[in-house]
């Protein structure tokens, strides 16, 4: 249970990162068509650009992180640096797009924000292996599950906010995602140190509610394992 509750693990932080990326990627074609007046083919192509540039950016992020490590920067600082580039870069791009008046600038800044996202592959994404090579697979699986929940709820929340605000993209898309990115990088920098954790040595007892549930099931005569 320590993997779920300890703020040093990536599980509590992944939903914020995924909420930004997949919410924006999902709603971008609609935004381009309805707010910027693009046709569907143009909007679809422009929405594909971050995926095409992601390969180059992710490789650059890895090399940049290796360069920082080779220069003697502590591992936790390296992870926080590249993660800050990812999330603060994306937040700055969205803020710039919000202030921009020319559609070309809006499109360029939106794409730039998504293009900065792959820096997270040298930051938060590496955290499971930093914390525990033995449990890296389990940590990454838990983190991705939490991230998927963040993405699903973010996409739905954007639609609900658009309906509630009469189609305001500022209130439905821009400000919520900027807030998510800023909250996410604060939480990661403040709580995730990337120093190894011995999950076998720490107290890994069950949650209090789990013990109550087990007692209730046992009272009903249901088989309990573990």
PDB file of C-alpha atoms in Angstrom:
ATOM      1  CA  UNK A   1       0.000   0.000   0.000  1.00  0.00           C
ATOM      2  CA  UNK A   2       3.027   2.251   0.379  1.00  0.00           C
ATOM      3  CA  UNK A   3       3.183   2.418  -3.418  1.00  0.00           C
ATOM      4  CA  UNK A   4      -0.226   4.095  -3.409  1.00  0.00           C
ATOM      5  CA  UNK A   5       0.078   6.370  -0.391  1.00  0.00           C
ATOM      6  CA  UNK A   6       3.671   7.637  -0.431  1.00  0.00           C
ATOM      7  CA  UNK A   7       3.883  10.981  -2.257  1.00  0.00           C
ATOM      8  CA  UNK A   8       7.426  10.108  -3.327  1.00  0.00           C
ATOM      9  CA  UNK A   9       6.007   7.488  -5.690  1.00  0.00           C
ATOM     10  CA  UNK A  10       4.731   8.524  -9.133  1.00  0.00           C
ATOM     11  CA  UNK A  11       1.162   7.252  -8.634  1.00  0.00           C
ATOM     12  CA  UNK A  12      -0.217  10.462  -7.021  1.00  0.00           C
ATOM     13  CA  UNK A  13       1.425  12.684  -9.660  1.00  0.00           C
ATOM     14  CA  UNK A  14       0.739  10.879 -12.957  1.00  0.00           C
ATOM     15  CA  UNK A  15      -2.984  11.796 -13.258  1.00  0.00           C
ATOM     16  CA  UNK A  16      -2.193  15.515 -13.518  1.00  0.00           C
ATOM     17  CA  UNK A  17       0.291  14.987 -16.321  1.00  0.00           C
ATOM     18  CA  UNK A  18      -2.014  12.641 -18.250  1.00  0.00           C
ATOM     19  CA  UNK A  19      -5.038  14.878 -17.688  1.00  0.00           C
ATOM     20  CA  UNK A  20      -3.320  17.728 -19.512  1.00  0.00           C
ATOM     21  CA  UNK A  21      -1.957  15.718 -22.420  1.00  0.00           C
ATOM     22  CA  UNK A  22      -4.937  13.571 -23.315  1.00  0.00           C
ATOM     23  CA  UNK A  23      -7.562  16.204 -22.575  1.00  0.00           C
ATOM     24  CA  UNK A  24      -5.873  18.709 -24.861  1.00  0.00           C
ATOM     25  CA  UNK A  25      -5.098  16.134 -27.533  1.00  0.00           C
ATOM     26  CA  UNK A  26      -8.709  14.913 -27.527  1.00  0.00           C
ATOM     27  CA  UNK A  27     -10.312  18.350 -27.677  1.00  0.00           C
ATOM     28  CA  UNK A  28      -7.787  20.059 -29.952  1.00  0.00           C
ATOM     29  CA  UNK A  29      -9.472  19.168 -33.287  1.00  0.00           C
ATOM     30  CA  UNK A  30     -12.822  20.428 -31.984  1.00  0.00           C
ATOM     31  CA  UNK A  31     -11.191  23.617 -30.713  1.00  0.00           C
ATOM     32  CA  UNK A  32      -9.416  24.232 -34.007  1.00  0.00           C
ATOM     33  CA  UNK A  33     -12.642  23.769 -35.983  1.00  0.00           C
ATOM     34  CA  UNK A  34     -15.104  25.601 -33.747  1.00  0.00           C
ATOM     35  CA  UNK A  35     -12.974  28.426 -32.378  1.00  0.00           C
ATOM     36  CA  UNK A  36     -10.302  28.964 -35.033  1.00  0.00           C
ATOM     37  CA  UNK A  37     -12.401  28.158 -38.087  1.00  0.00           C
ATOM     38  CA  UNK A  38     -10.197  25.416 -39.532  1.00  0.00           C
ATOM     39  CA  UNK A  39     -11.665  22.685 -41.679  1.00  0.00           C
ATOM     40  CA  UNK A  40     -11.559  19.144 -40.330  1.00  0.00           C
ATOM     41  CA  UNK A  41      -8.608  17.993 -42.451  1.00  0.00           C
ATOM     42  CA  UNK A  42      -6.466  20.937 -41.323  1.00  0.00           C
ATOM     43  CA  UNK A  43      -7.431  20.435 -37.685  1.00  0.00           C
ATOM     44  CA  UNK A  44      -6.673  16.711 -37.840  1.00  0.00           C
ATOM     45  CA  UNK A  45      -3.259  17.262 -39.403  1.00  0.00           C
ATOM     46  CA  UNK A  46      -2.246  19.956 -36.925  1.00  0.00           C
ATOM     47  CA  UNK A  47      -3.349  17.723 -34.042  1.00  0.00           C
ATOM     48  CA  UNK A  48      -1.004  14.996 -35.323  1.00  0.00           C
ATOM     49  CA  UNK A  49       2.086  17.217 -35.293  1.00  0.00           C
ATOM     50  CA  UNK A  50       2.901  16.734 -31.556  1.00  0.00           C
ATOM     51  CA  UNK A  51       2.852  12.966 -32.031  1.00  0.00           C
ATOM     52  CA  UNK A  52       5.242  13.267 -34.979  1.00  0.00           C
ATOM     53  CA  UNK A  53       7.645  15.548 -33.098  1.00  0.00           C
ATOM     54  CA  UNK A  54       7.418  13.535 -29.878  1.00  0.00           C
ATOM     55  CA  UNK A  55      10.026  11.016 -31.037  1.00  0.00           C
ATOM     56  CA  UNK A  56      12.638  13.715 -31.577  1.00  0.00           C
ATOM     57  CA  UNK A  57      11.815  15.573 -28.363  1.00  0.00           C
ATOM     58  CA  UNK A  58      11.856  12.444 -26.194  1.00  0.00           C
ATOM     59  CA  UNK A  59      15.298  11.502 -27.516  1.00  0.00           C
ATOM     60  CA  UNK A  60      16.546  15.026 -26.897  1.00  0.00           C
ATOM     61  CA  UNK A  61      15.136  14.903 -23.361  1.00  0.00           C
ATOM     62  CA  UNK A  62      16.976  11.670 -22.623  1.00  0.00           C
ATOM     63  CA  UNK A  63      20.268  13.032 -23.914  1.00  0.00           C
ATOM     64  CA  UNK A  64      19.777  16.250 -21.975  1.00  0.00           C
ATOM     65  CA  UNK A  65      19.138  14.317 -18.751  1.00  0.00           C
ATOM     66  CA  UNK A  66      22.232  12.163 -19.359  1.00  0.00           C
ATOM     67  CA  UNK A  67      24.280  15.318 -19.945  1.00  0.00           C
ATOM     68  CA  UNK A  68      23.106  16.788 -16.650  1.00  0.00           C
ATOM     69  CA  UNK A  69      23.944  13.562 -14.805  1.00  0.00           C
ATOM     70  CA  UNK A  70      27.380  13.410 -16.426  1.00  0.00           C
ATOM     71  CA  UNK A  71      27.977  16.959 -15.233  1.00  0.00           C
ATOM     72  CA  UNK A  72      27.467  15.883 -11.630  1.00  0.00           C
ATOM     73  CA  UNK A  73      23.916  17.072 -11.025  1.00  0.00           C
ATOM     74  CA  UNK A  74      22.139  14.880  -8.425  1.00  0.00           C
ATOM     75  CA  UNK A  75      19.581  12.482  -9.876  1.00  0.00           C
ATOM     76  CA  UNK A  76      16.561  13.998  -8.049  1.00  0.00           C
ATOM     77  CA  UNK A  77      17.495  17.448  -9.375  1.00  0.00           C
ATOM     78  CA  UNK A  78      17.827  16.098 -12.916  1.00  0.00           C
ATOM     79  CA  UNK A  79      14.381  14.518 -12.778  1.00  0.00           C
ATOM     80  CA  UNK A  80      12.800  17.687 -11.407  1.00  0.00           C
ATOM     81  CA  UNK A  81      14.558  19.825 -14.007  1.00  0.00           C
ATOM     82  CA  UNK A  82      13.329  17.893 -17.026  1.00  0.00           C
ATOM     83  CA  UNK A  83       9.874  17.456 -15.500  1.00  0.00           C
ATOM     84  CA  UNK A  84       9.710  21.211 -14.966  1.00  0.00           C
ATOM     85  CA  UNK A  85      10.587  21.773 -18.625  1.00  0.00           C
ATOM     86  CA  UNK A  86       7.714  19.473 -19.553  1.00  0.00           C
ATOM     87  CA  UNK A  87       4.992  20.870 -17.315  1.00  0.00           C
ATOM     88  CA  UNK A  88       6.028  24.515 -16.974  1.00  0.00           C
ATOM     89  CA  UNK A  89       6.774  24.653 -20.687  1.00  0.00           C
ATOM     90  CA  UNK A  90       3.311  23.319 -21.455  1.00  0.00           C
ATOM     91  CA  UNK A  91       1.688  25.741 -18.990  1.00  0.00           C
ATOM     92  CA  UNK A  92       3.592  28.706 -20.446  1.00  0.00           C
ATOM     93  CA  UNK A  93       2.581  27.710 -23.969  1.00  0.00           C
ATOM     94  CA  UNK A  94      -1.080  27.515 -22.974  1.00  0.00           C
ATOM     95  CA  UNK A  95      -0.891  30.887 -21.242  1.00  0.00           C
ATOM     96  CA  UNK A  96       0.688  32.348 -24.366  1.00  0.00           C
ATOM     97  CA  UNK A  97      -1.999  30.832 -26.584  1.00  0.00           C
ATOM     98  CA  UNK A  98      -4.651  32.286 -24.303  1.00  0.00           C
ATOM     99  CA  UNK A  99      -3.182  35.763 -24.759  1.00  0.00           C
ATOM    100  CA  UNK A 100      -2.471  35.424 -28.484  1.00  0.00           C
ATOM    101  CA  UNK A 101      -4.757  37.153 -30.956  1.00  0.00           C
ATOM    102  CA  UNK A 102      -3.578  35.601 -34.218  1.00  0.00           C
ATOM    103  CA  UNK A 103      -4.821  32.041 -34.926  1.00  0.00           C
ATOM    104  CA  UNK A 104      -1.385  31.063 -36.235  1.00  0.00           C
ATOM    105  CA  UNK A 105       0.173  31.933 -32.875  1.00  0.00           C
ATOM    106  CA  UNK A 106      -2.535  30.028 -31.012  1.00  0.00           C
ATOM    107  CA  UNK A 107      -1.952  26.906 -33.101  1.00  0.00           C
ATOM    108  CA  UNK A 108       1.819  27.181 -32.819  1.00  0.00           C
ATOM    109  CA  UNK A 109       1.778  27.633 -29.050  1.00  0.00           C
ATOM    110  CA  UNK A 110      -0.702  24.807 -28.508  1.00  0.00           C
ATOM    111  CA  UNK A 111       1.511  22.477 -30.523  1.00  0.00           C
ATOM    112  CA  UNK A 112       4.617  23.755 -28.718  1.00  0.00           C
ATOM    113  CA  UNK A 113       3.035  22.926 -25.363  1.00  0.00           C
ATOM    114  CA  UNK A 114       2.242  19.380 -26.442  1.00  0.00           C
ATOM    115  CA  UNK A 115       5.702  19.058 -27.986  1.00  0.00           C
ATOM    116  CA  UNK A 116       7.307  19.910 -24.634  1.00  0.00           C
ATOM    117  CA  UNK A 117       5.355  17.118 -22.969  1.00  0.00           C
ATOM    118  CA  UNK A 118       7.774  14.245 -23.877  1.00  0.00           C
ATOM    119  CA  UNK A 119      10.399  15.713 -21.543  1.00  0.00           C
ATOM    120  CA  UNK A 120       8.415  13.880 -18.883  1.00  0.00           C
ATOM    121  CA  UNK A 121       9.879  10.621 -20.238  1.00  0.00           C
ATOM    122  CA  UNK A 122      13.198  11.621 -18.657  1.00  0.00           C
ATOM    123  CA  UNK A 123      11.482  12.848 -15.494  1.00  0.00           C
ATOM    124  CA  UNK A 124       8.375  11.369 -13.921  1.00  0.00           C
ATOM    125  CA  UNK A 125       8.391   8.338 -16.222  1.00  0.00           C
ATOM    126  CA  UNK A 126      11.829   7.281 -14.917  1.00  0.00           C
ATOM    127  CA  UNK A 127      10.818   7.640 -11.279  1.00  0.00           C
ATOM    128  CA  UNK A 128       9.633   4.012 -10.788  1.00  0.00           C
ATOM    129  CA  UNK A 129      13.058   2.651 -11.701  1.00  0.00           C
ATOM    130  CA  UNK A 130      14.781   5.284  -9.564  1.00  0.00           C
ATOM    131  CA  UNK A 131      12.719   4.315  -6.534  1.00  0.00           C
ATOM    132  CA  UNK A 132      12.970   0.541  -6.846  1.00  0.00           C
ATOM    133  CA  UNK A 133      14.354  -1.548  -9.689  1.00  0.00           C
ATOM    134  CA  UNK A 134      12.633  -4.576  -8.158  1.00  0.00           C
ATOM    135  CA  UNK A 135       9.170  -3.023  -8.118  1.00  0.00           C
ATOM    136  CA  UNK A 136       9.559  -0.672 -11.099  1.00  0.00           C
ATOM    137  CA  UNK A 137       7.049  -2.669 -13.149  1.00  0.00           C
ATOM    138  CA  UNK A 138       4.424  -2.578 -10.414  1.00  0.00           C
ATOM    139  CA  UNK A 139       4.993   1.121  -9.774  1.00  0.00           C
ATOM    140  CA  UNK A 140       4.698   1.955 -13.457  1.00  0.00           C
ATOM    141  CA  UNK A 141       1.546  -0.146 -13.786  1.00  0.00           C
ATOM    142  CA  UNK A 142      -0.086   1.595 -10.829  1.00  0.00           C
ATOM    143  CA  UNK A 143       0.992   4.996 -12.142  1.00  0.00           C
ATOM    144  CA  UNK A 144      -0.380   4.327 -15.621  1.00  0.00           C
ATOM    145  CA  UNK A 145      -3.684   3.179 -14.153  1.00  0.00           C
ATOM    146  CA  UNK A 146      -3.937   6.377 -12.114  1.00  0.00           C
ATOM    147  CA  UNK A 147      -2.940   8.336 -15.205  1.00  0.00           C
ATOM    148  CA  UNK A 148      -5.675   6.719 -17.288  1.00  0.00           C
ATOM    149  CA  UNK A 149      -8.251   7.730 -14.690  1.00  0.00           C
ATOM    150  CA  UNK A 150      -6.922  11.284 -14.793  1.00  0.00           C
ATOM    151  CA  UNK A 151      -7.167  11.357 -18.583  1.00  0.00           C
ATOM    152  CA  UNK A 152     -10.720  10.016 -18.698  1.00  0.00           C
ATOM    153  CA  UNK A 153     -12.000  12.397 -16.038  1.00  0.00           C
ATOM    154  CA  UNK A 154     -10.181  15.333 -17.641  1.00  0.00           C
ATOM    155  CA  UNK A 155     -11.748  14.759 -21.058  1.00  0.00           C
ATOM    156  CA  UNK A 156     -15.216  14.444 -19.534  1.00  0.00           C
ATOM    157  CA  UNK A 157     -14.725  17.461 -17.253  1.00  0.00           C
ATOM    158  CA  UNK A 158     -13.761  19.640 -20.204  1.00  0.00           C
ATOM    159  CA  UNK A 159     -17.008  18.775 -21.972  1.00  0.00           C
ATOM    160  CA  UNK A 160     -19.053  19.472 -18.859  1.00  0.00           C
ATOM    161  CA  UNK A 161     -17.339  22.825 -18.327  1.00  0.00           C
ATOM    162  CA  UNK A 162     -17.898  23.812 -21.949  1.00  0.00           C
ATOM    163  CA  UNK A 163     -21.599  23.036 -21.585  1.00  0.00           C
ATOM    164  CA  UNK A 164     -21.839  24.863 -18.267  1.00  0.00           C
ATOM    165  CA  UNK A 165     -20.064  27.995 -19.531  1.00  0.00           C
ATOM    166  CA  UNK A 166     -21.799  28.276 -22.881  1.00  0.00           C
ATOM    167  CA  UNK A 167     -18.802  27.039 -24.851  1.00  0.00           C
ATOM    168  CA  UNK A 168     -16.090  29.114 -23.166  1.00  0.00           C
ATOM    169  CA  UNK A 169     -12.772  27.538 -24.085  1.00  0.00           C
ATOM    170  CA  UNK A 170     -10.990  29.715 -21.537  1.00  0.00           C
ATOM    171  CA  UNK A 171     -13.068  28.301 -18.676  1.00  0.00           C
ATOM    172  CA  UNK A 172     -13.458  24.809 -20.087  1.00  0.00           C
ATOM    173  CA  UNK A 173      -9.977  24.089 -21.420  1.00  0.00           C
ATOM    174  CA  UNK A 174      -7.312  26.736 -20.835  1.00  0.00           C
ATOM    175  CA  UNK A 175      -7.531  27.635 -17.153  1.00  0.00           C
ATOM    176  CA  UNK A 176      -8.283  24.130 -15.843  1.00  0.00           C
ATOM    177  CA  UNK A 177      -5.310  22.629 -17.693  1.00  0.00           C
ATOM    178  CA  UNK A 178      -2.947  25.442 -16.715  1.00  0.00           C
ATOM    179  CA  UNK A 179      -4.014  24.903 -13.101  1.00  0.00           C
ATOM    180  CA  UNK A 180      -3.488  21.145 -13.385  1.00  0.00           C
ATOM    181  CA  UNK A 181       0.022  21.615 -14.770  1.00  0.00           C
ATOM    182  CA  UNK A 182       1.054  24.101 -12.080  1.00  0.00           C
ATOM    183  CA  UNK A 183      -0.381  21.954  -9.288  1.00  0.00           C
ATOM    184  CA  UNK A 184       1.299  18.897 -10.759  1.00  0.00           C
ATOM    185  CA  UNK A 185       4.787  20.339 -10.972  1.00  0.00           C
ATOM    186  CA  UNK A 186       4.505  21.789  -7.464  1.00  0.00           C
ATOM    187  CA  UNK A 187       3.514  18.388  -6.078  1.00  0.00           C
ATOM    188  CA  UNK A 188       6.291  16.596  -7.945  1.00  0.00           C
ATOM    189  CA  UNK A 189       9.041  19.029  -6.966  1.00  0.00           C
ATOM    190  CA  UNK A 190       7.861  19.261  -3.359  1.00  0.00           C
ATOM    191  CA  UNK A 191       7.263  15.584  -2.648  1.00  0.00           C
ATOM    192  CA  UNK A 192       9.080  13.324  -5.118  1.00  0.00           C
ATOM    193  CA  UNK A 193      12.791  12.943  -4.365  1.00  0.00           C
ATOM    194  CA  UNK A 194      13.656   9.906  -6.571  1.00  0.00           C
ATOM    195  CA  UNK A 195      15.810   8.400  -3.845  1.00  0.00           C
ATOM    196  CA  UNK A 196      15.482   4.595  -3.592  1.00  0.00           C
ATOM    197  CA  UNK A 197      12.765   3.234  -1.303  1.00  0.00           C
ATOM    198  CA  UNK A 198      12.959  -0.232   0.245  1.00  0.00           C
ATOM    199  CA  UNK A 199       9.326  -1.239  -0.041  1.00  0.00           C
ATOM    200  CA  UNK A 200      10.019  -4.524   1.733  1.00  0.00           C
ATOM    201  CA  UNK A 201      11.417  -2.779   4.826  1.00  0.00           C
ATOM    202  CA  UNK A 202       8.773  -0.060   5.193  1.00  0.00           C
ATOM    203  CA  UNK A 203       5.443  -0.489   6.950  1.00  0.00           C
ATOM    204  CA  UNK A 204       3.223  -1.837   4.201  1.00  0.00           C
ATOM    205  CA  UNK A 205       0.155  -2.662   6.263  1.00  0.00           C
ATOM    206  CA  UNK A 206      -3.361  -2.612   4.901  1.00  0.00           C
ATOM    207  CA  UNK A 207      -5.589   0.453   4.951  1.00  0.00           C
ATOM    208  CA  UNK A 208      -7.887   0.768   7.953  1.00  0.00           C
ATOM    209  CA  UNK A 209     -10.957   0.586   5.706  1.00  0.00           C
ATOM    210  CA  UNK A 210      -9.618  -2.626   4.189  1.00  0.00           C
ATOM    211  CA  UNK A 211      -9.462  -4.285   7.608  1.00  0.00           C
ATOM    212  CA  UNK A 212     -13.050  -3.197   8.280  1.00  0.00           C
ATOM    213  CA  UNK A 213     -14.194  -4.562   4.942  1.00  0.00           C
ATOM    214  CA  UNK A 214     -12.451  -7.866   5.575  1.00  0.00           C
ATOM    215  CA  UNK A 215     -14.109  -8.119   8.990  1.00  0.00           C
ATOM    216  CA  UNK A 216     -17.497  -7.455   7.426  1.00  0.00           C
ATOM    217  CA  UNK A 217     -17.001 -10.080   4.746  1.00  0.00           C
ATOM    218  CA  UNK A 218     -15.809 -12.564   7.335  1.00  0.00           C
ATOM    219  CA  UNK A 219     -18.950 -11.858   9.363  1.00  0.00           C
ATOM    220  CA  UNK A 220     -21.023 -12.778   6.312  1.00  0.00           C
ATOM    221  CA  UNK A 221     -19.218 -16.087   6.106  1.00  0.00           C
ATOM    222  CA  UNK A 222     -17.465 -15.235   2.849  1.00  0.00           C
ATOM    223  CA  UNK A 223     -13.992 -16.690   2.184  1.00  0.00           C
ATOM    224  CA  UNK A 224     -11.130 -14.249   2.759  1.00  0.00           C
ATOM    225  CA  UNK A 225      -7.641 -14.779   1.384  1.00  0.00           C
ATOM    226  CA  UNK A 226      -4.418 -13.181   2.607  1.00  0.00           C
TER     227      UNK A 226
END
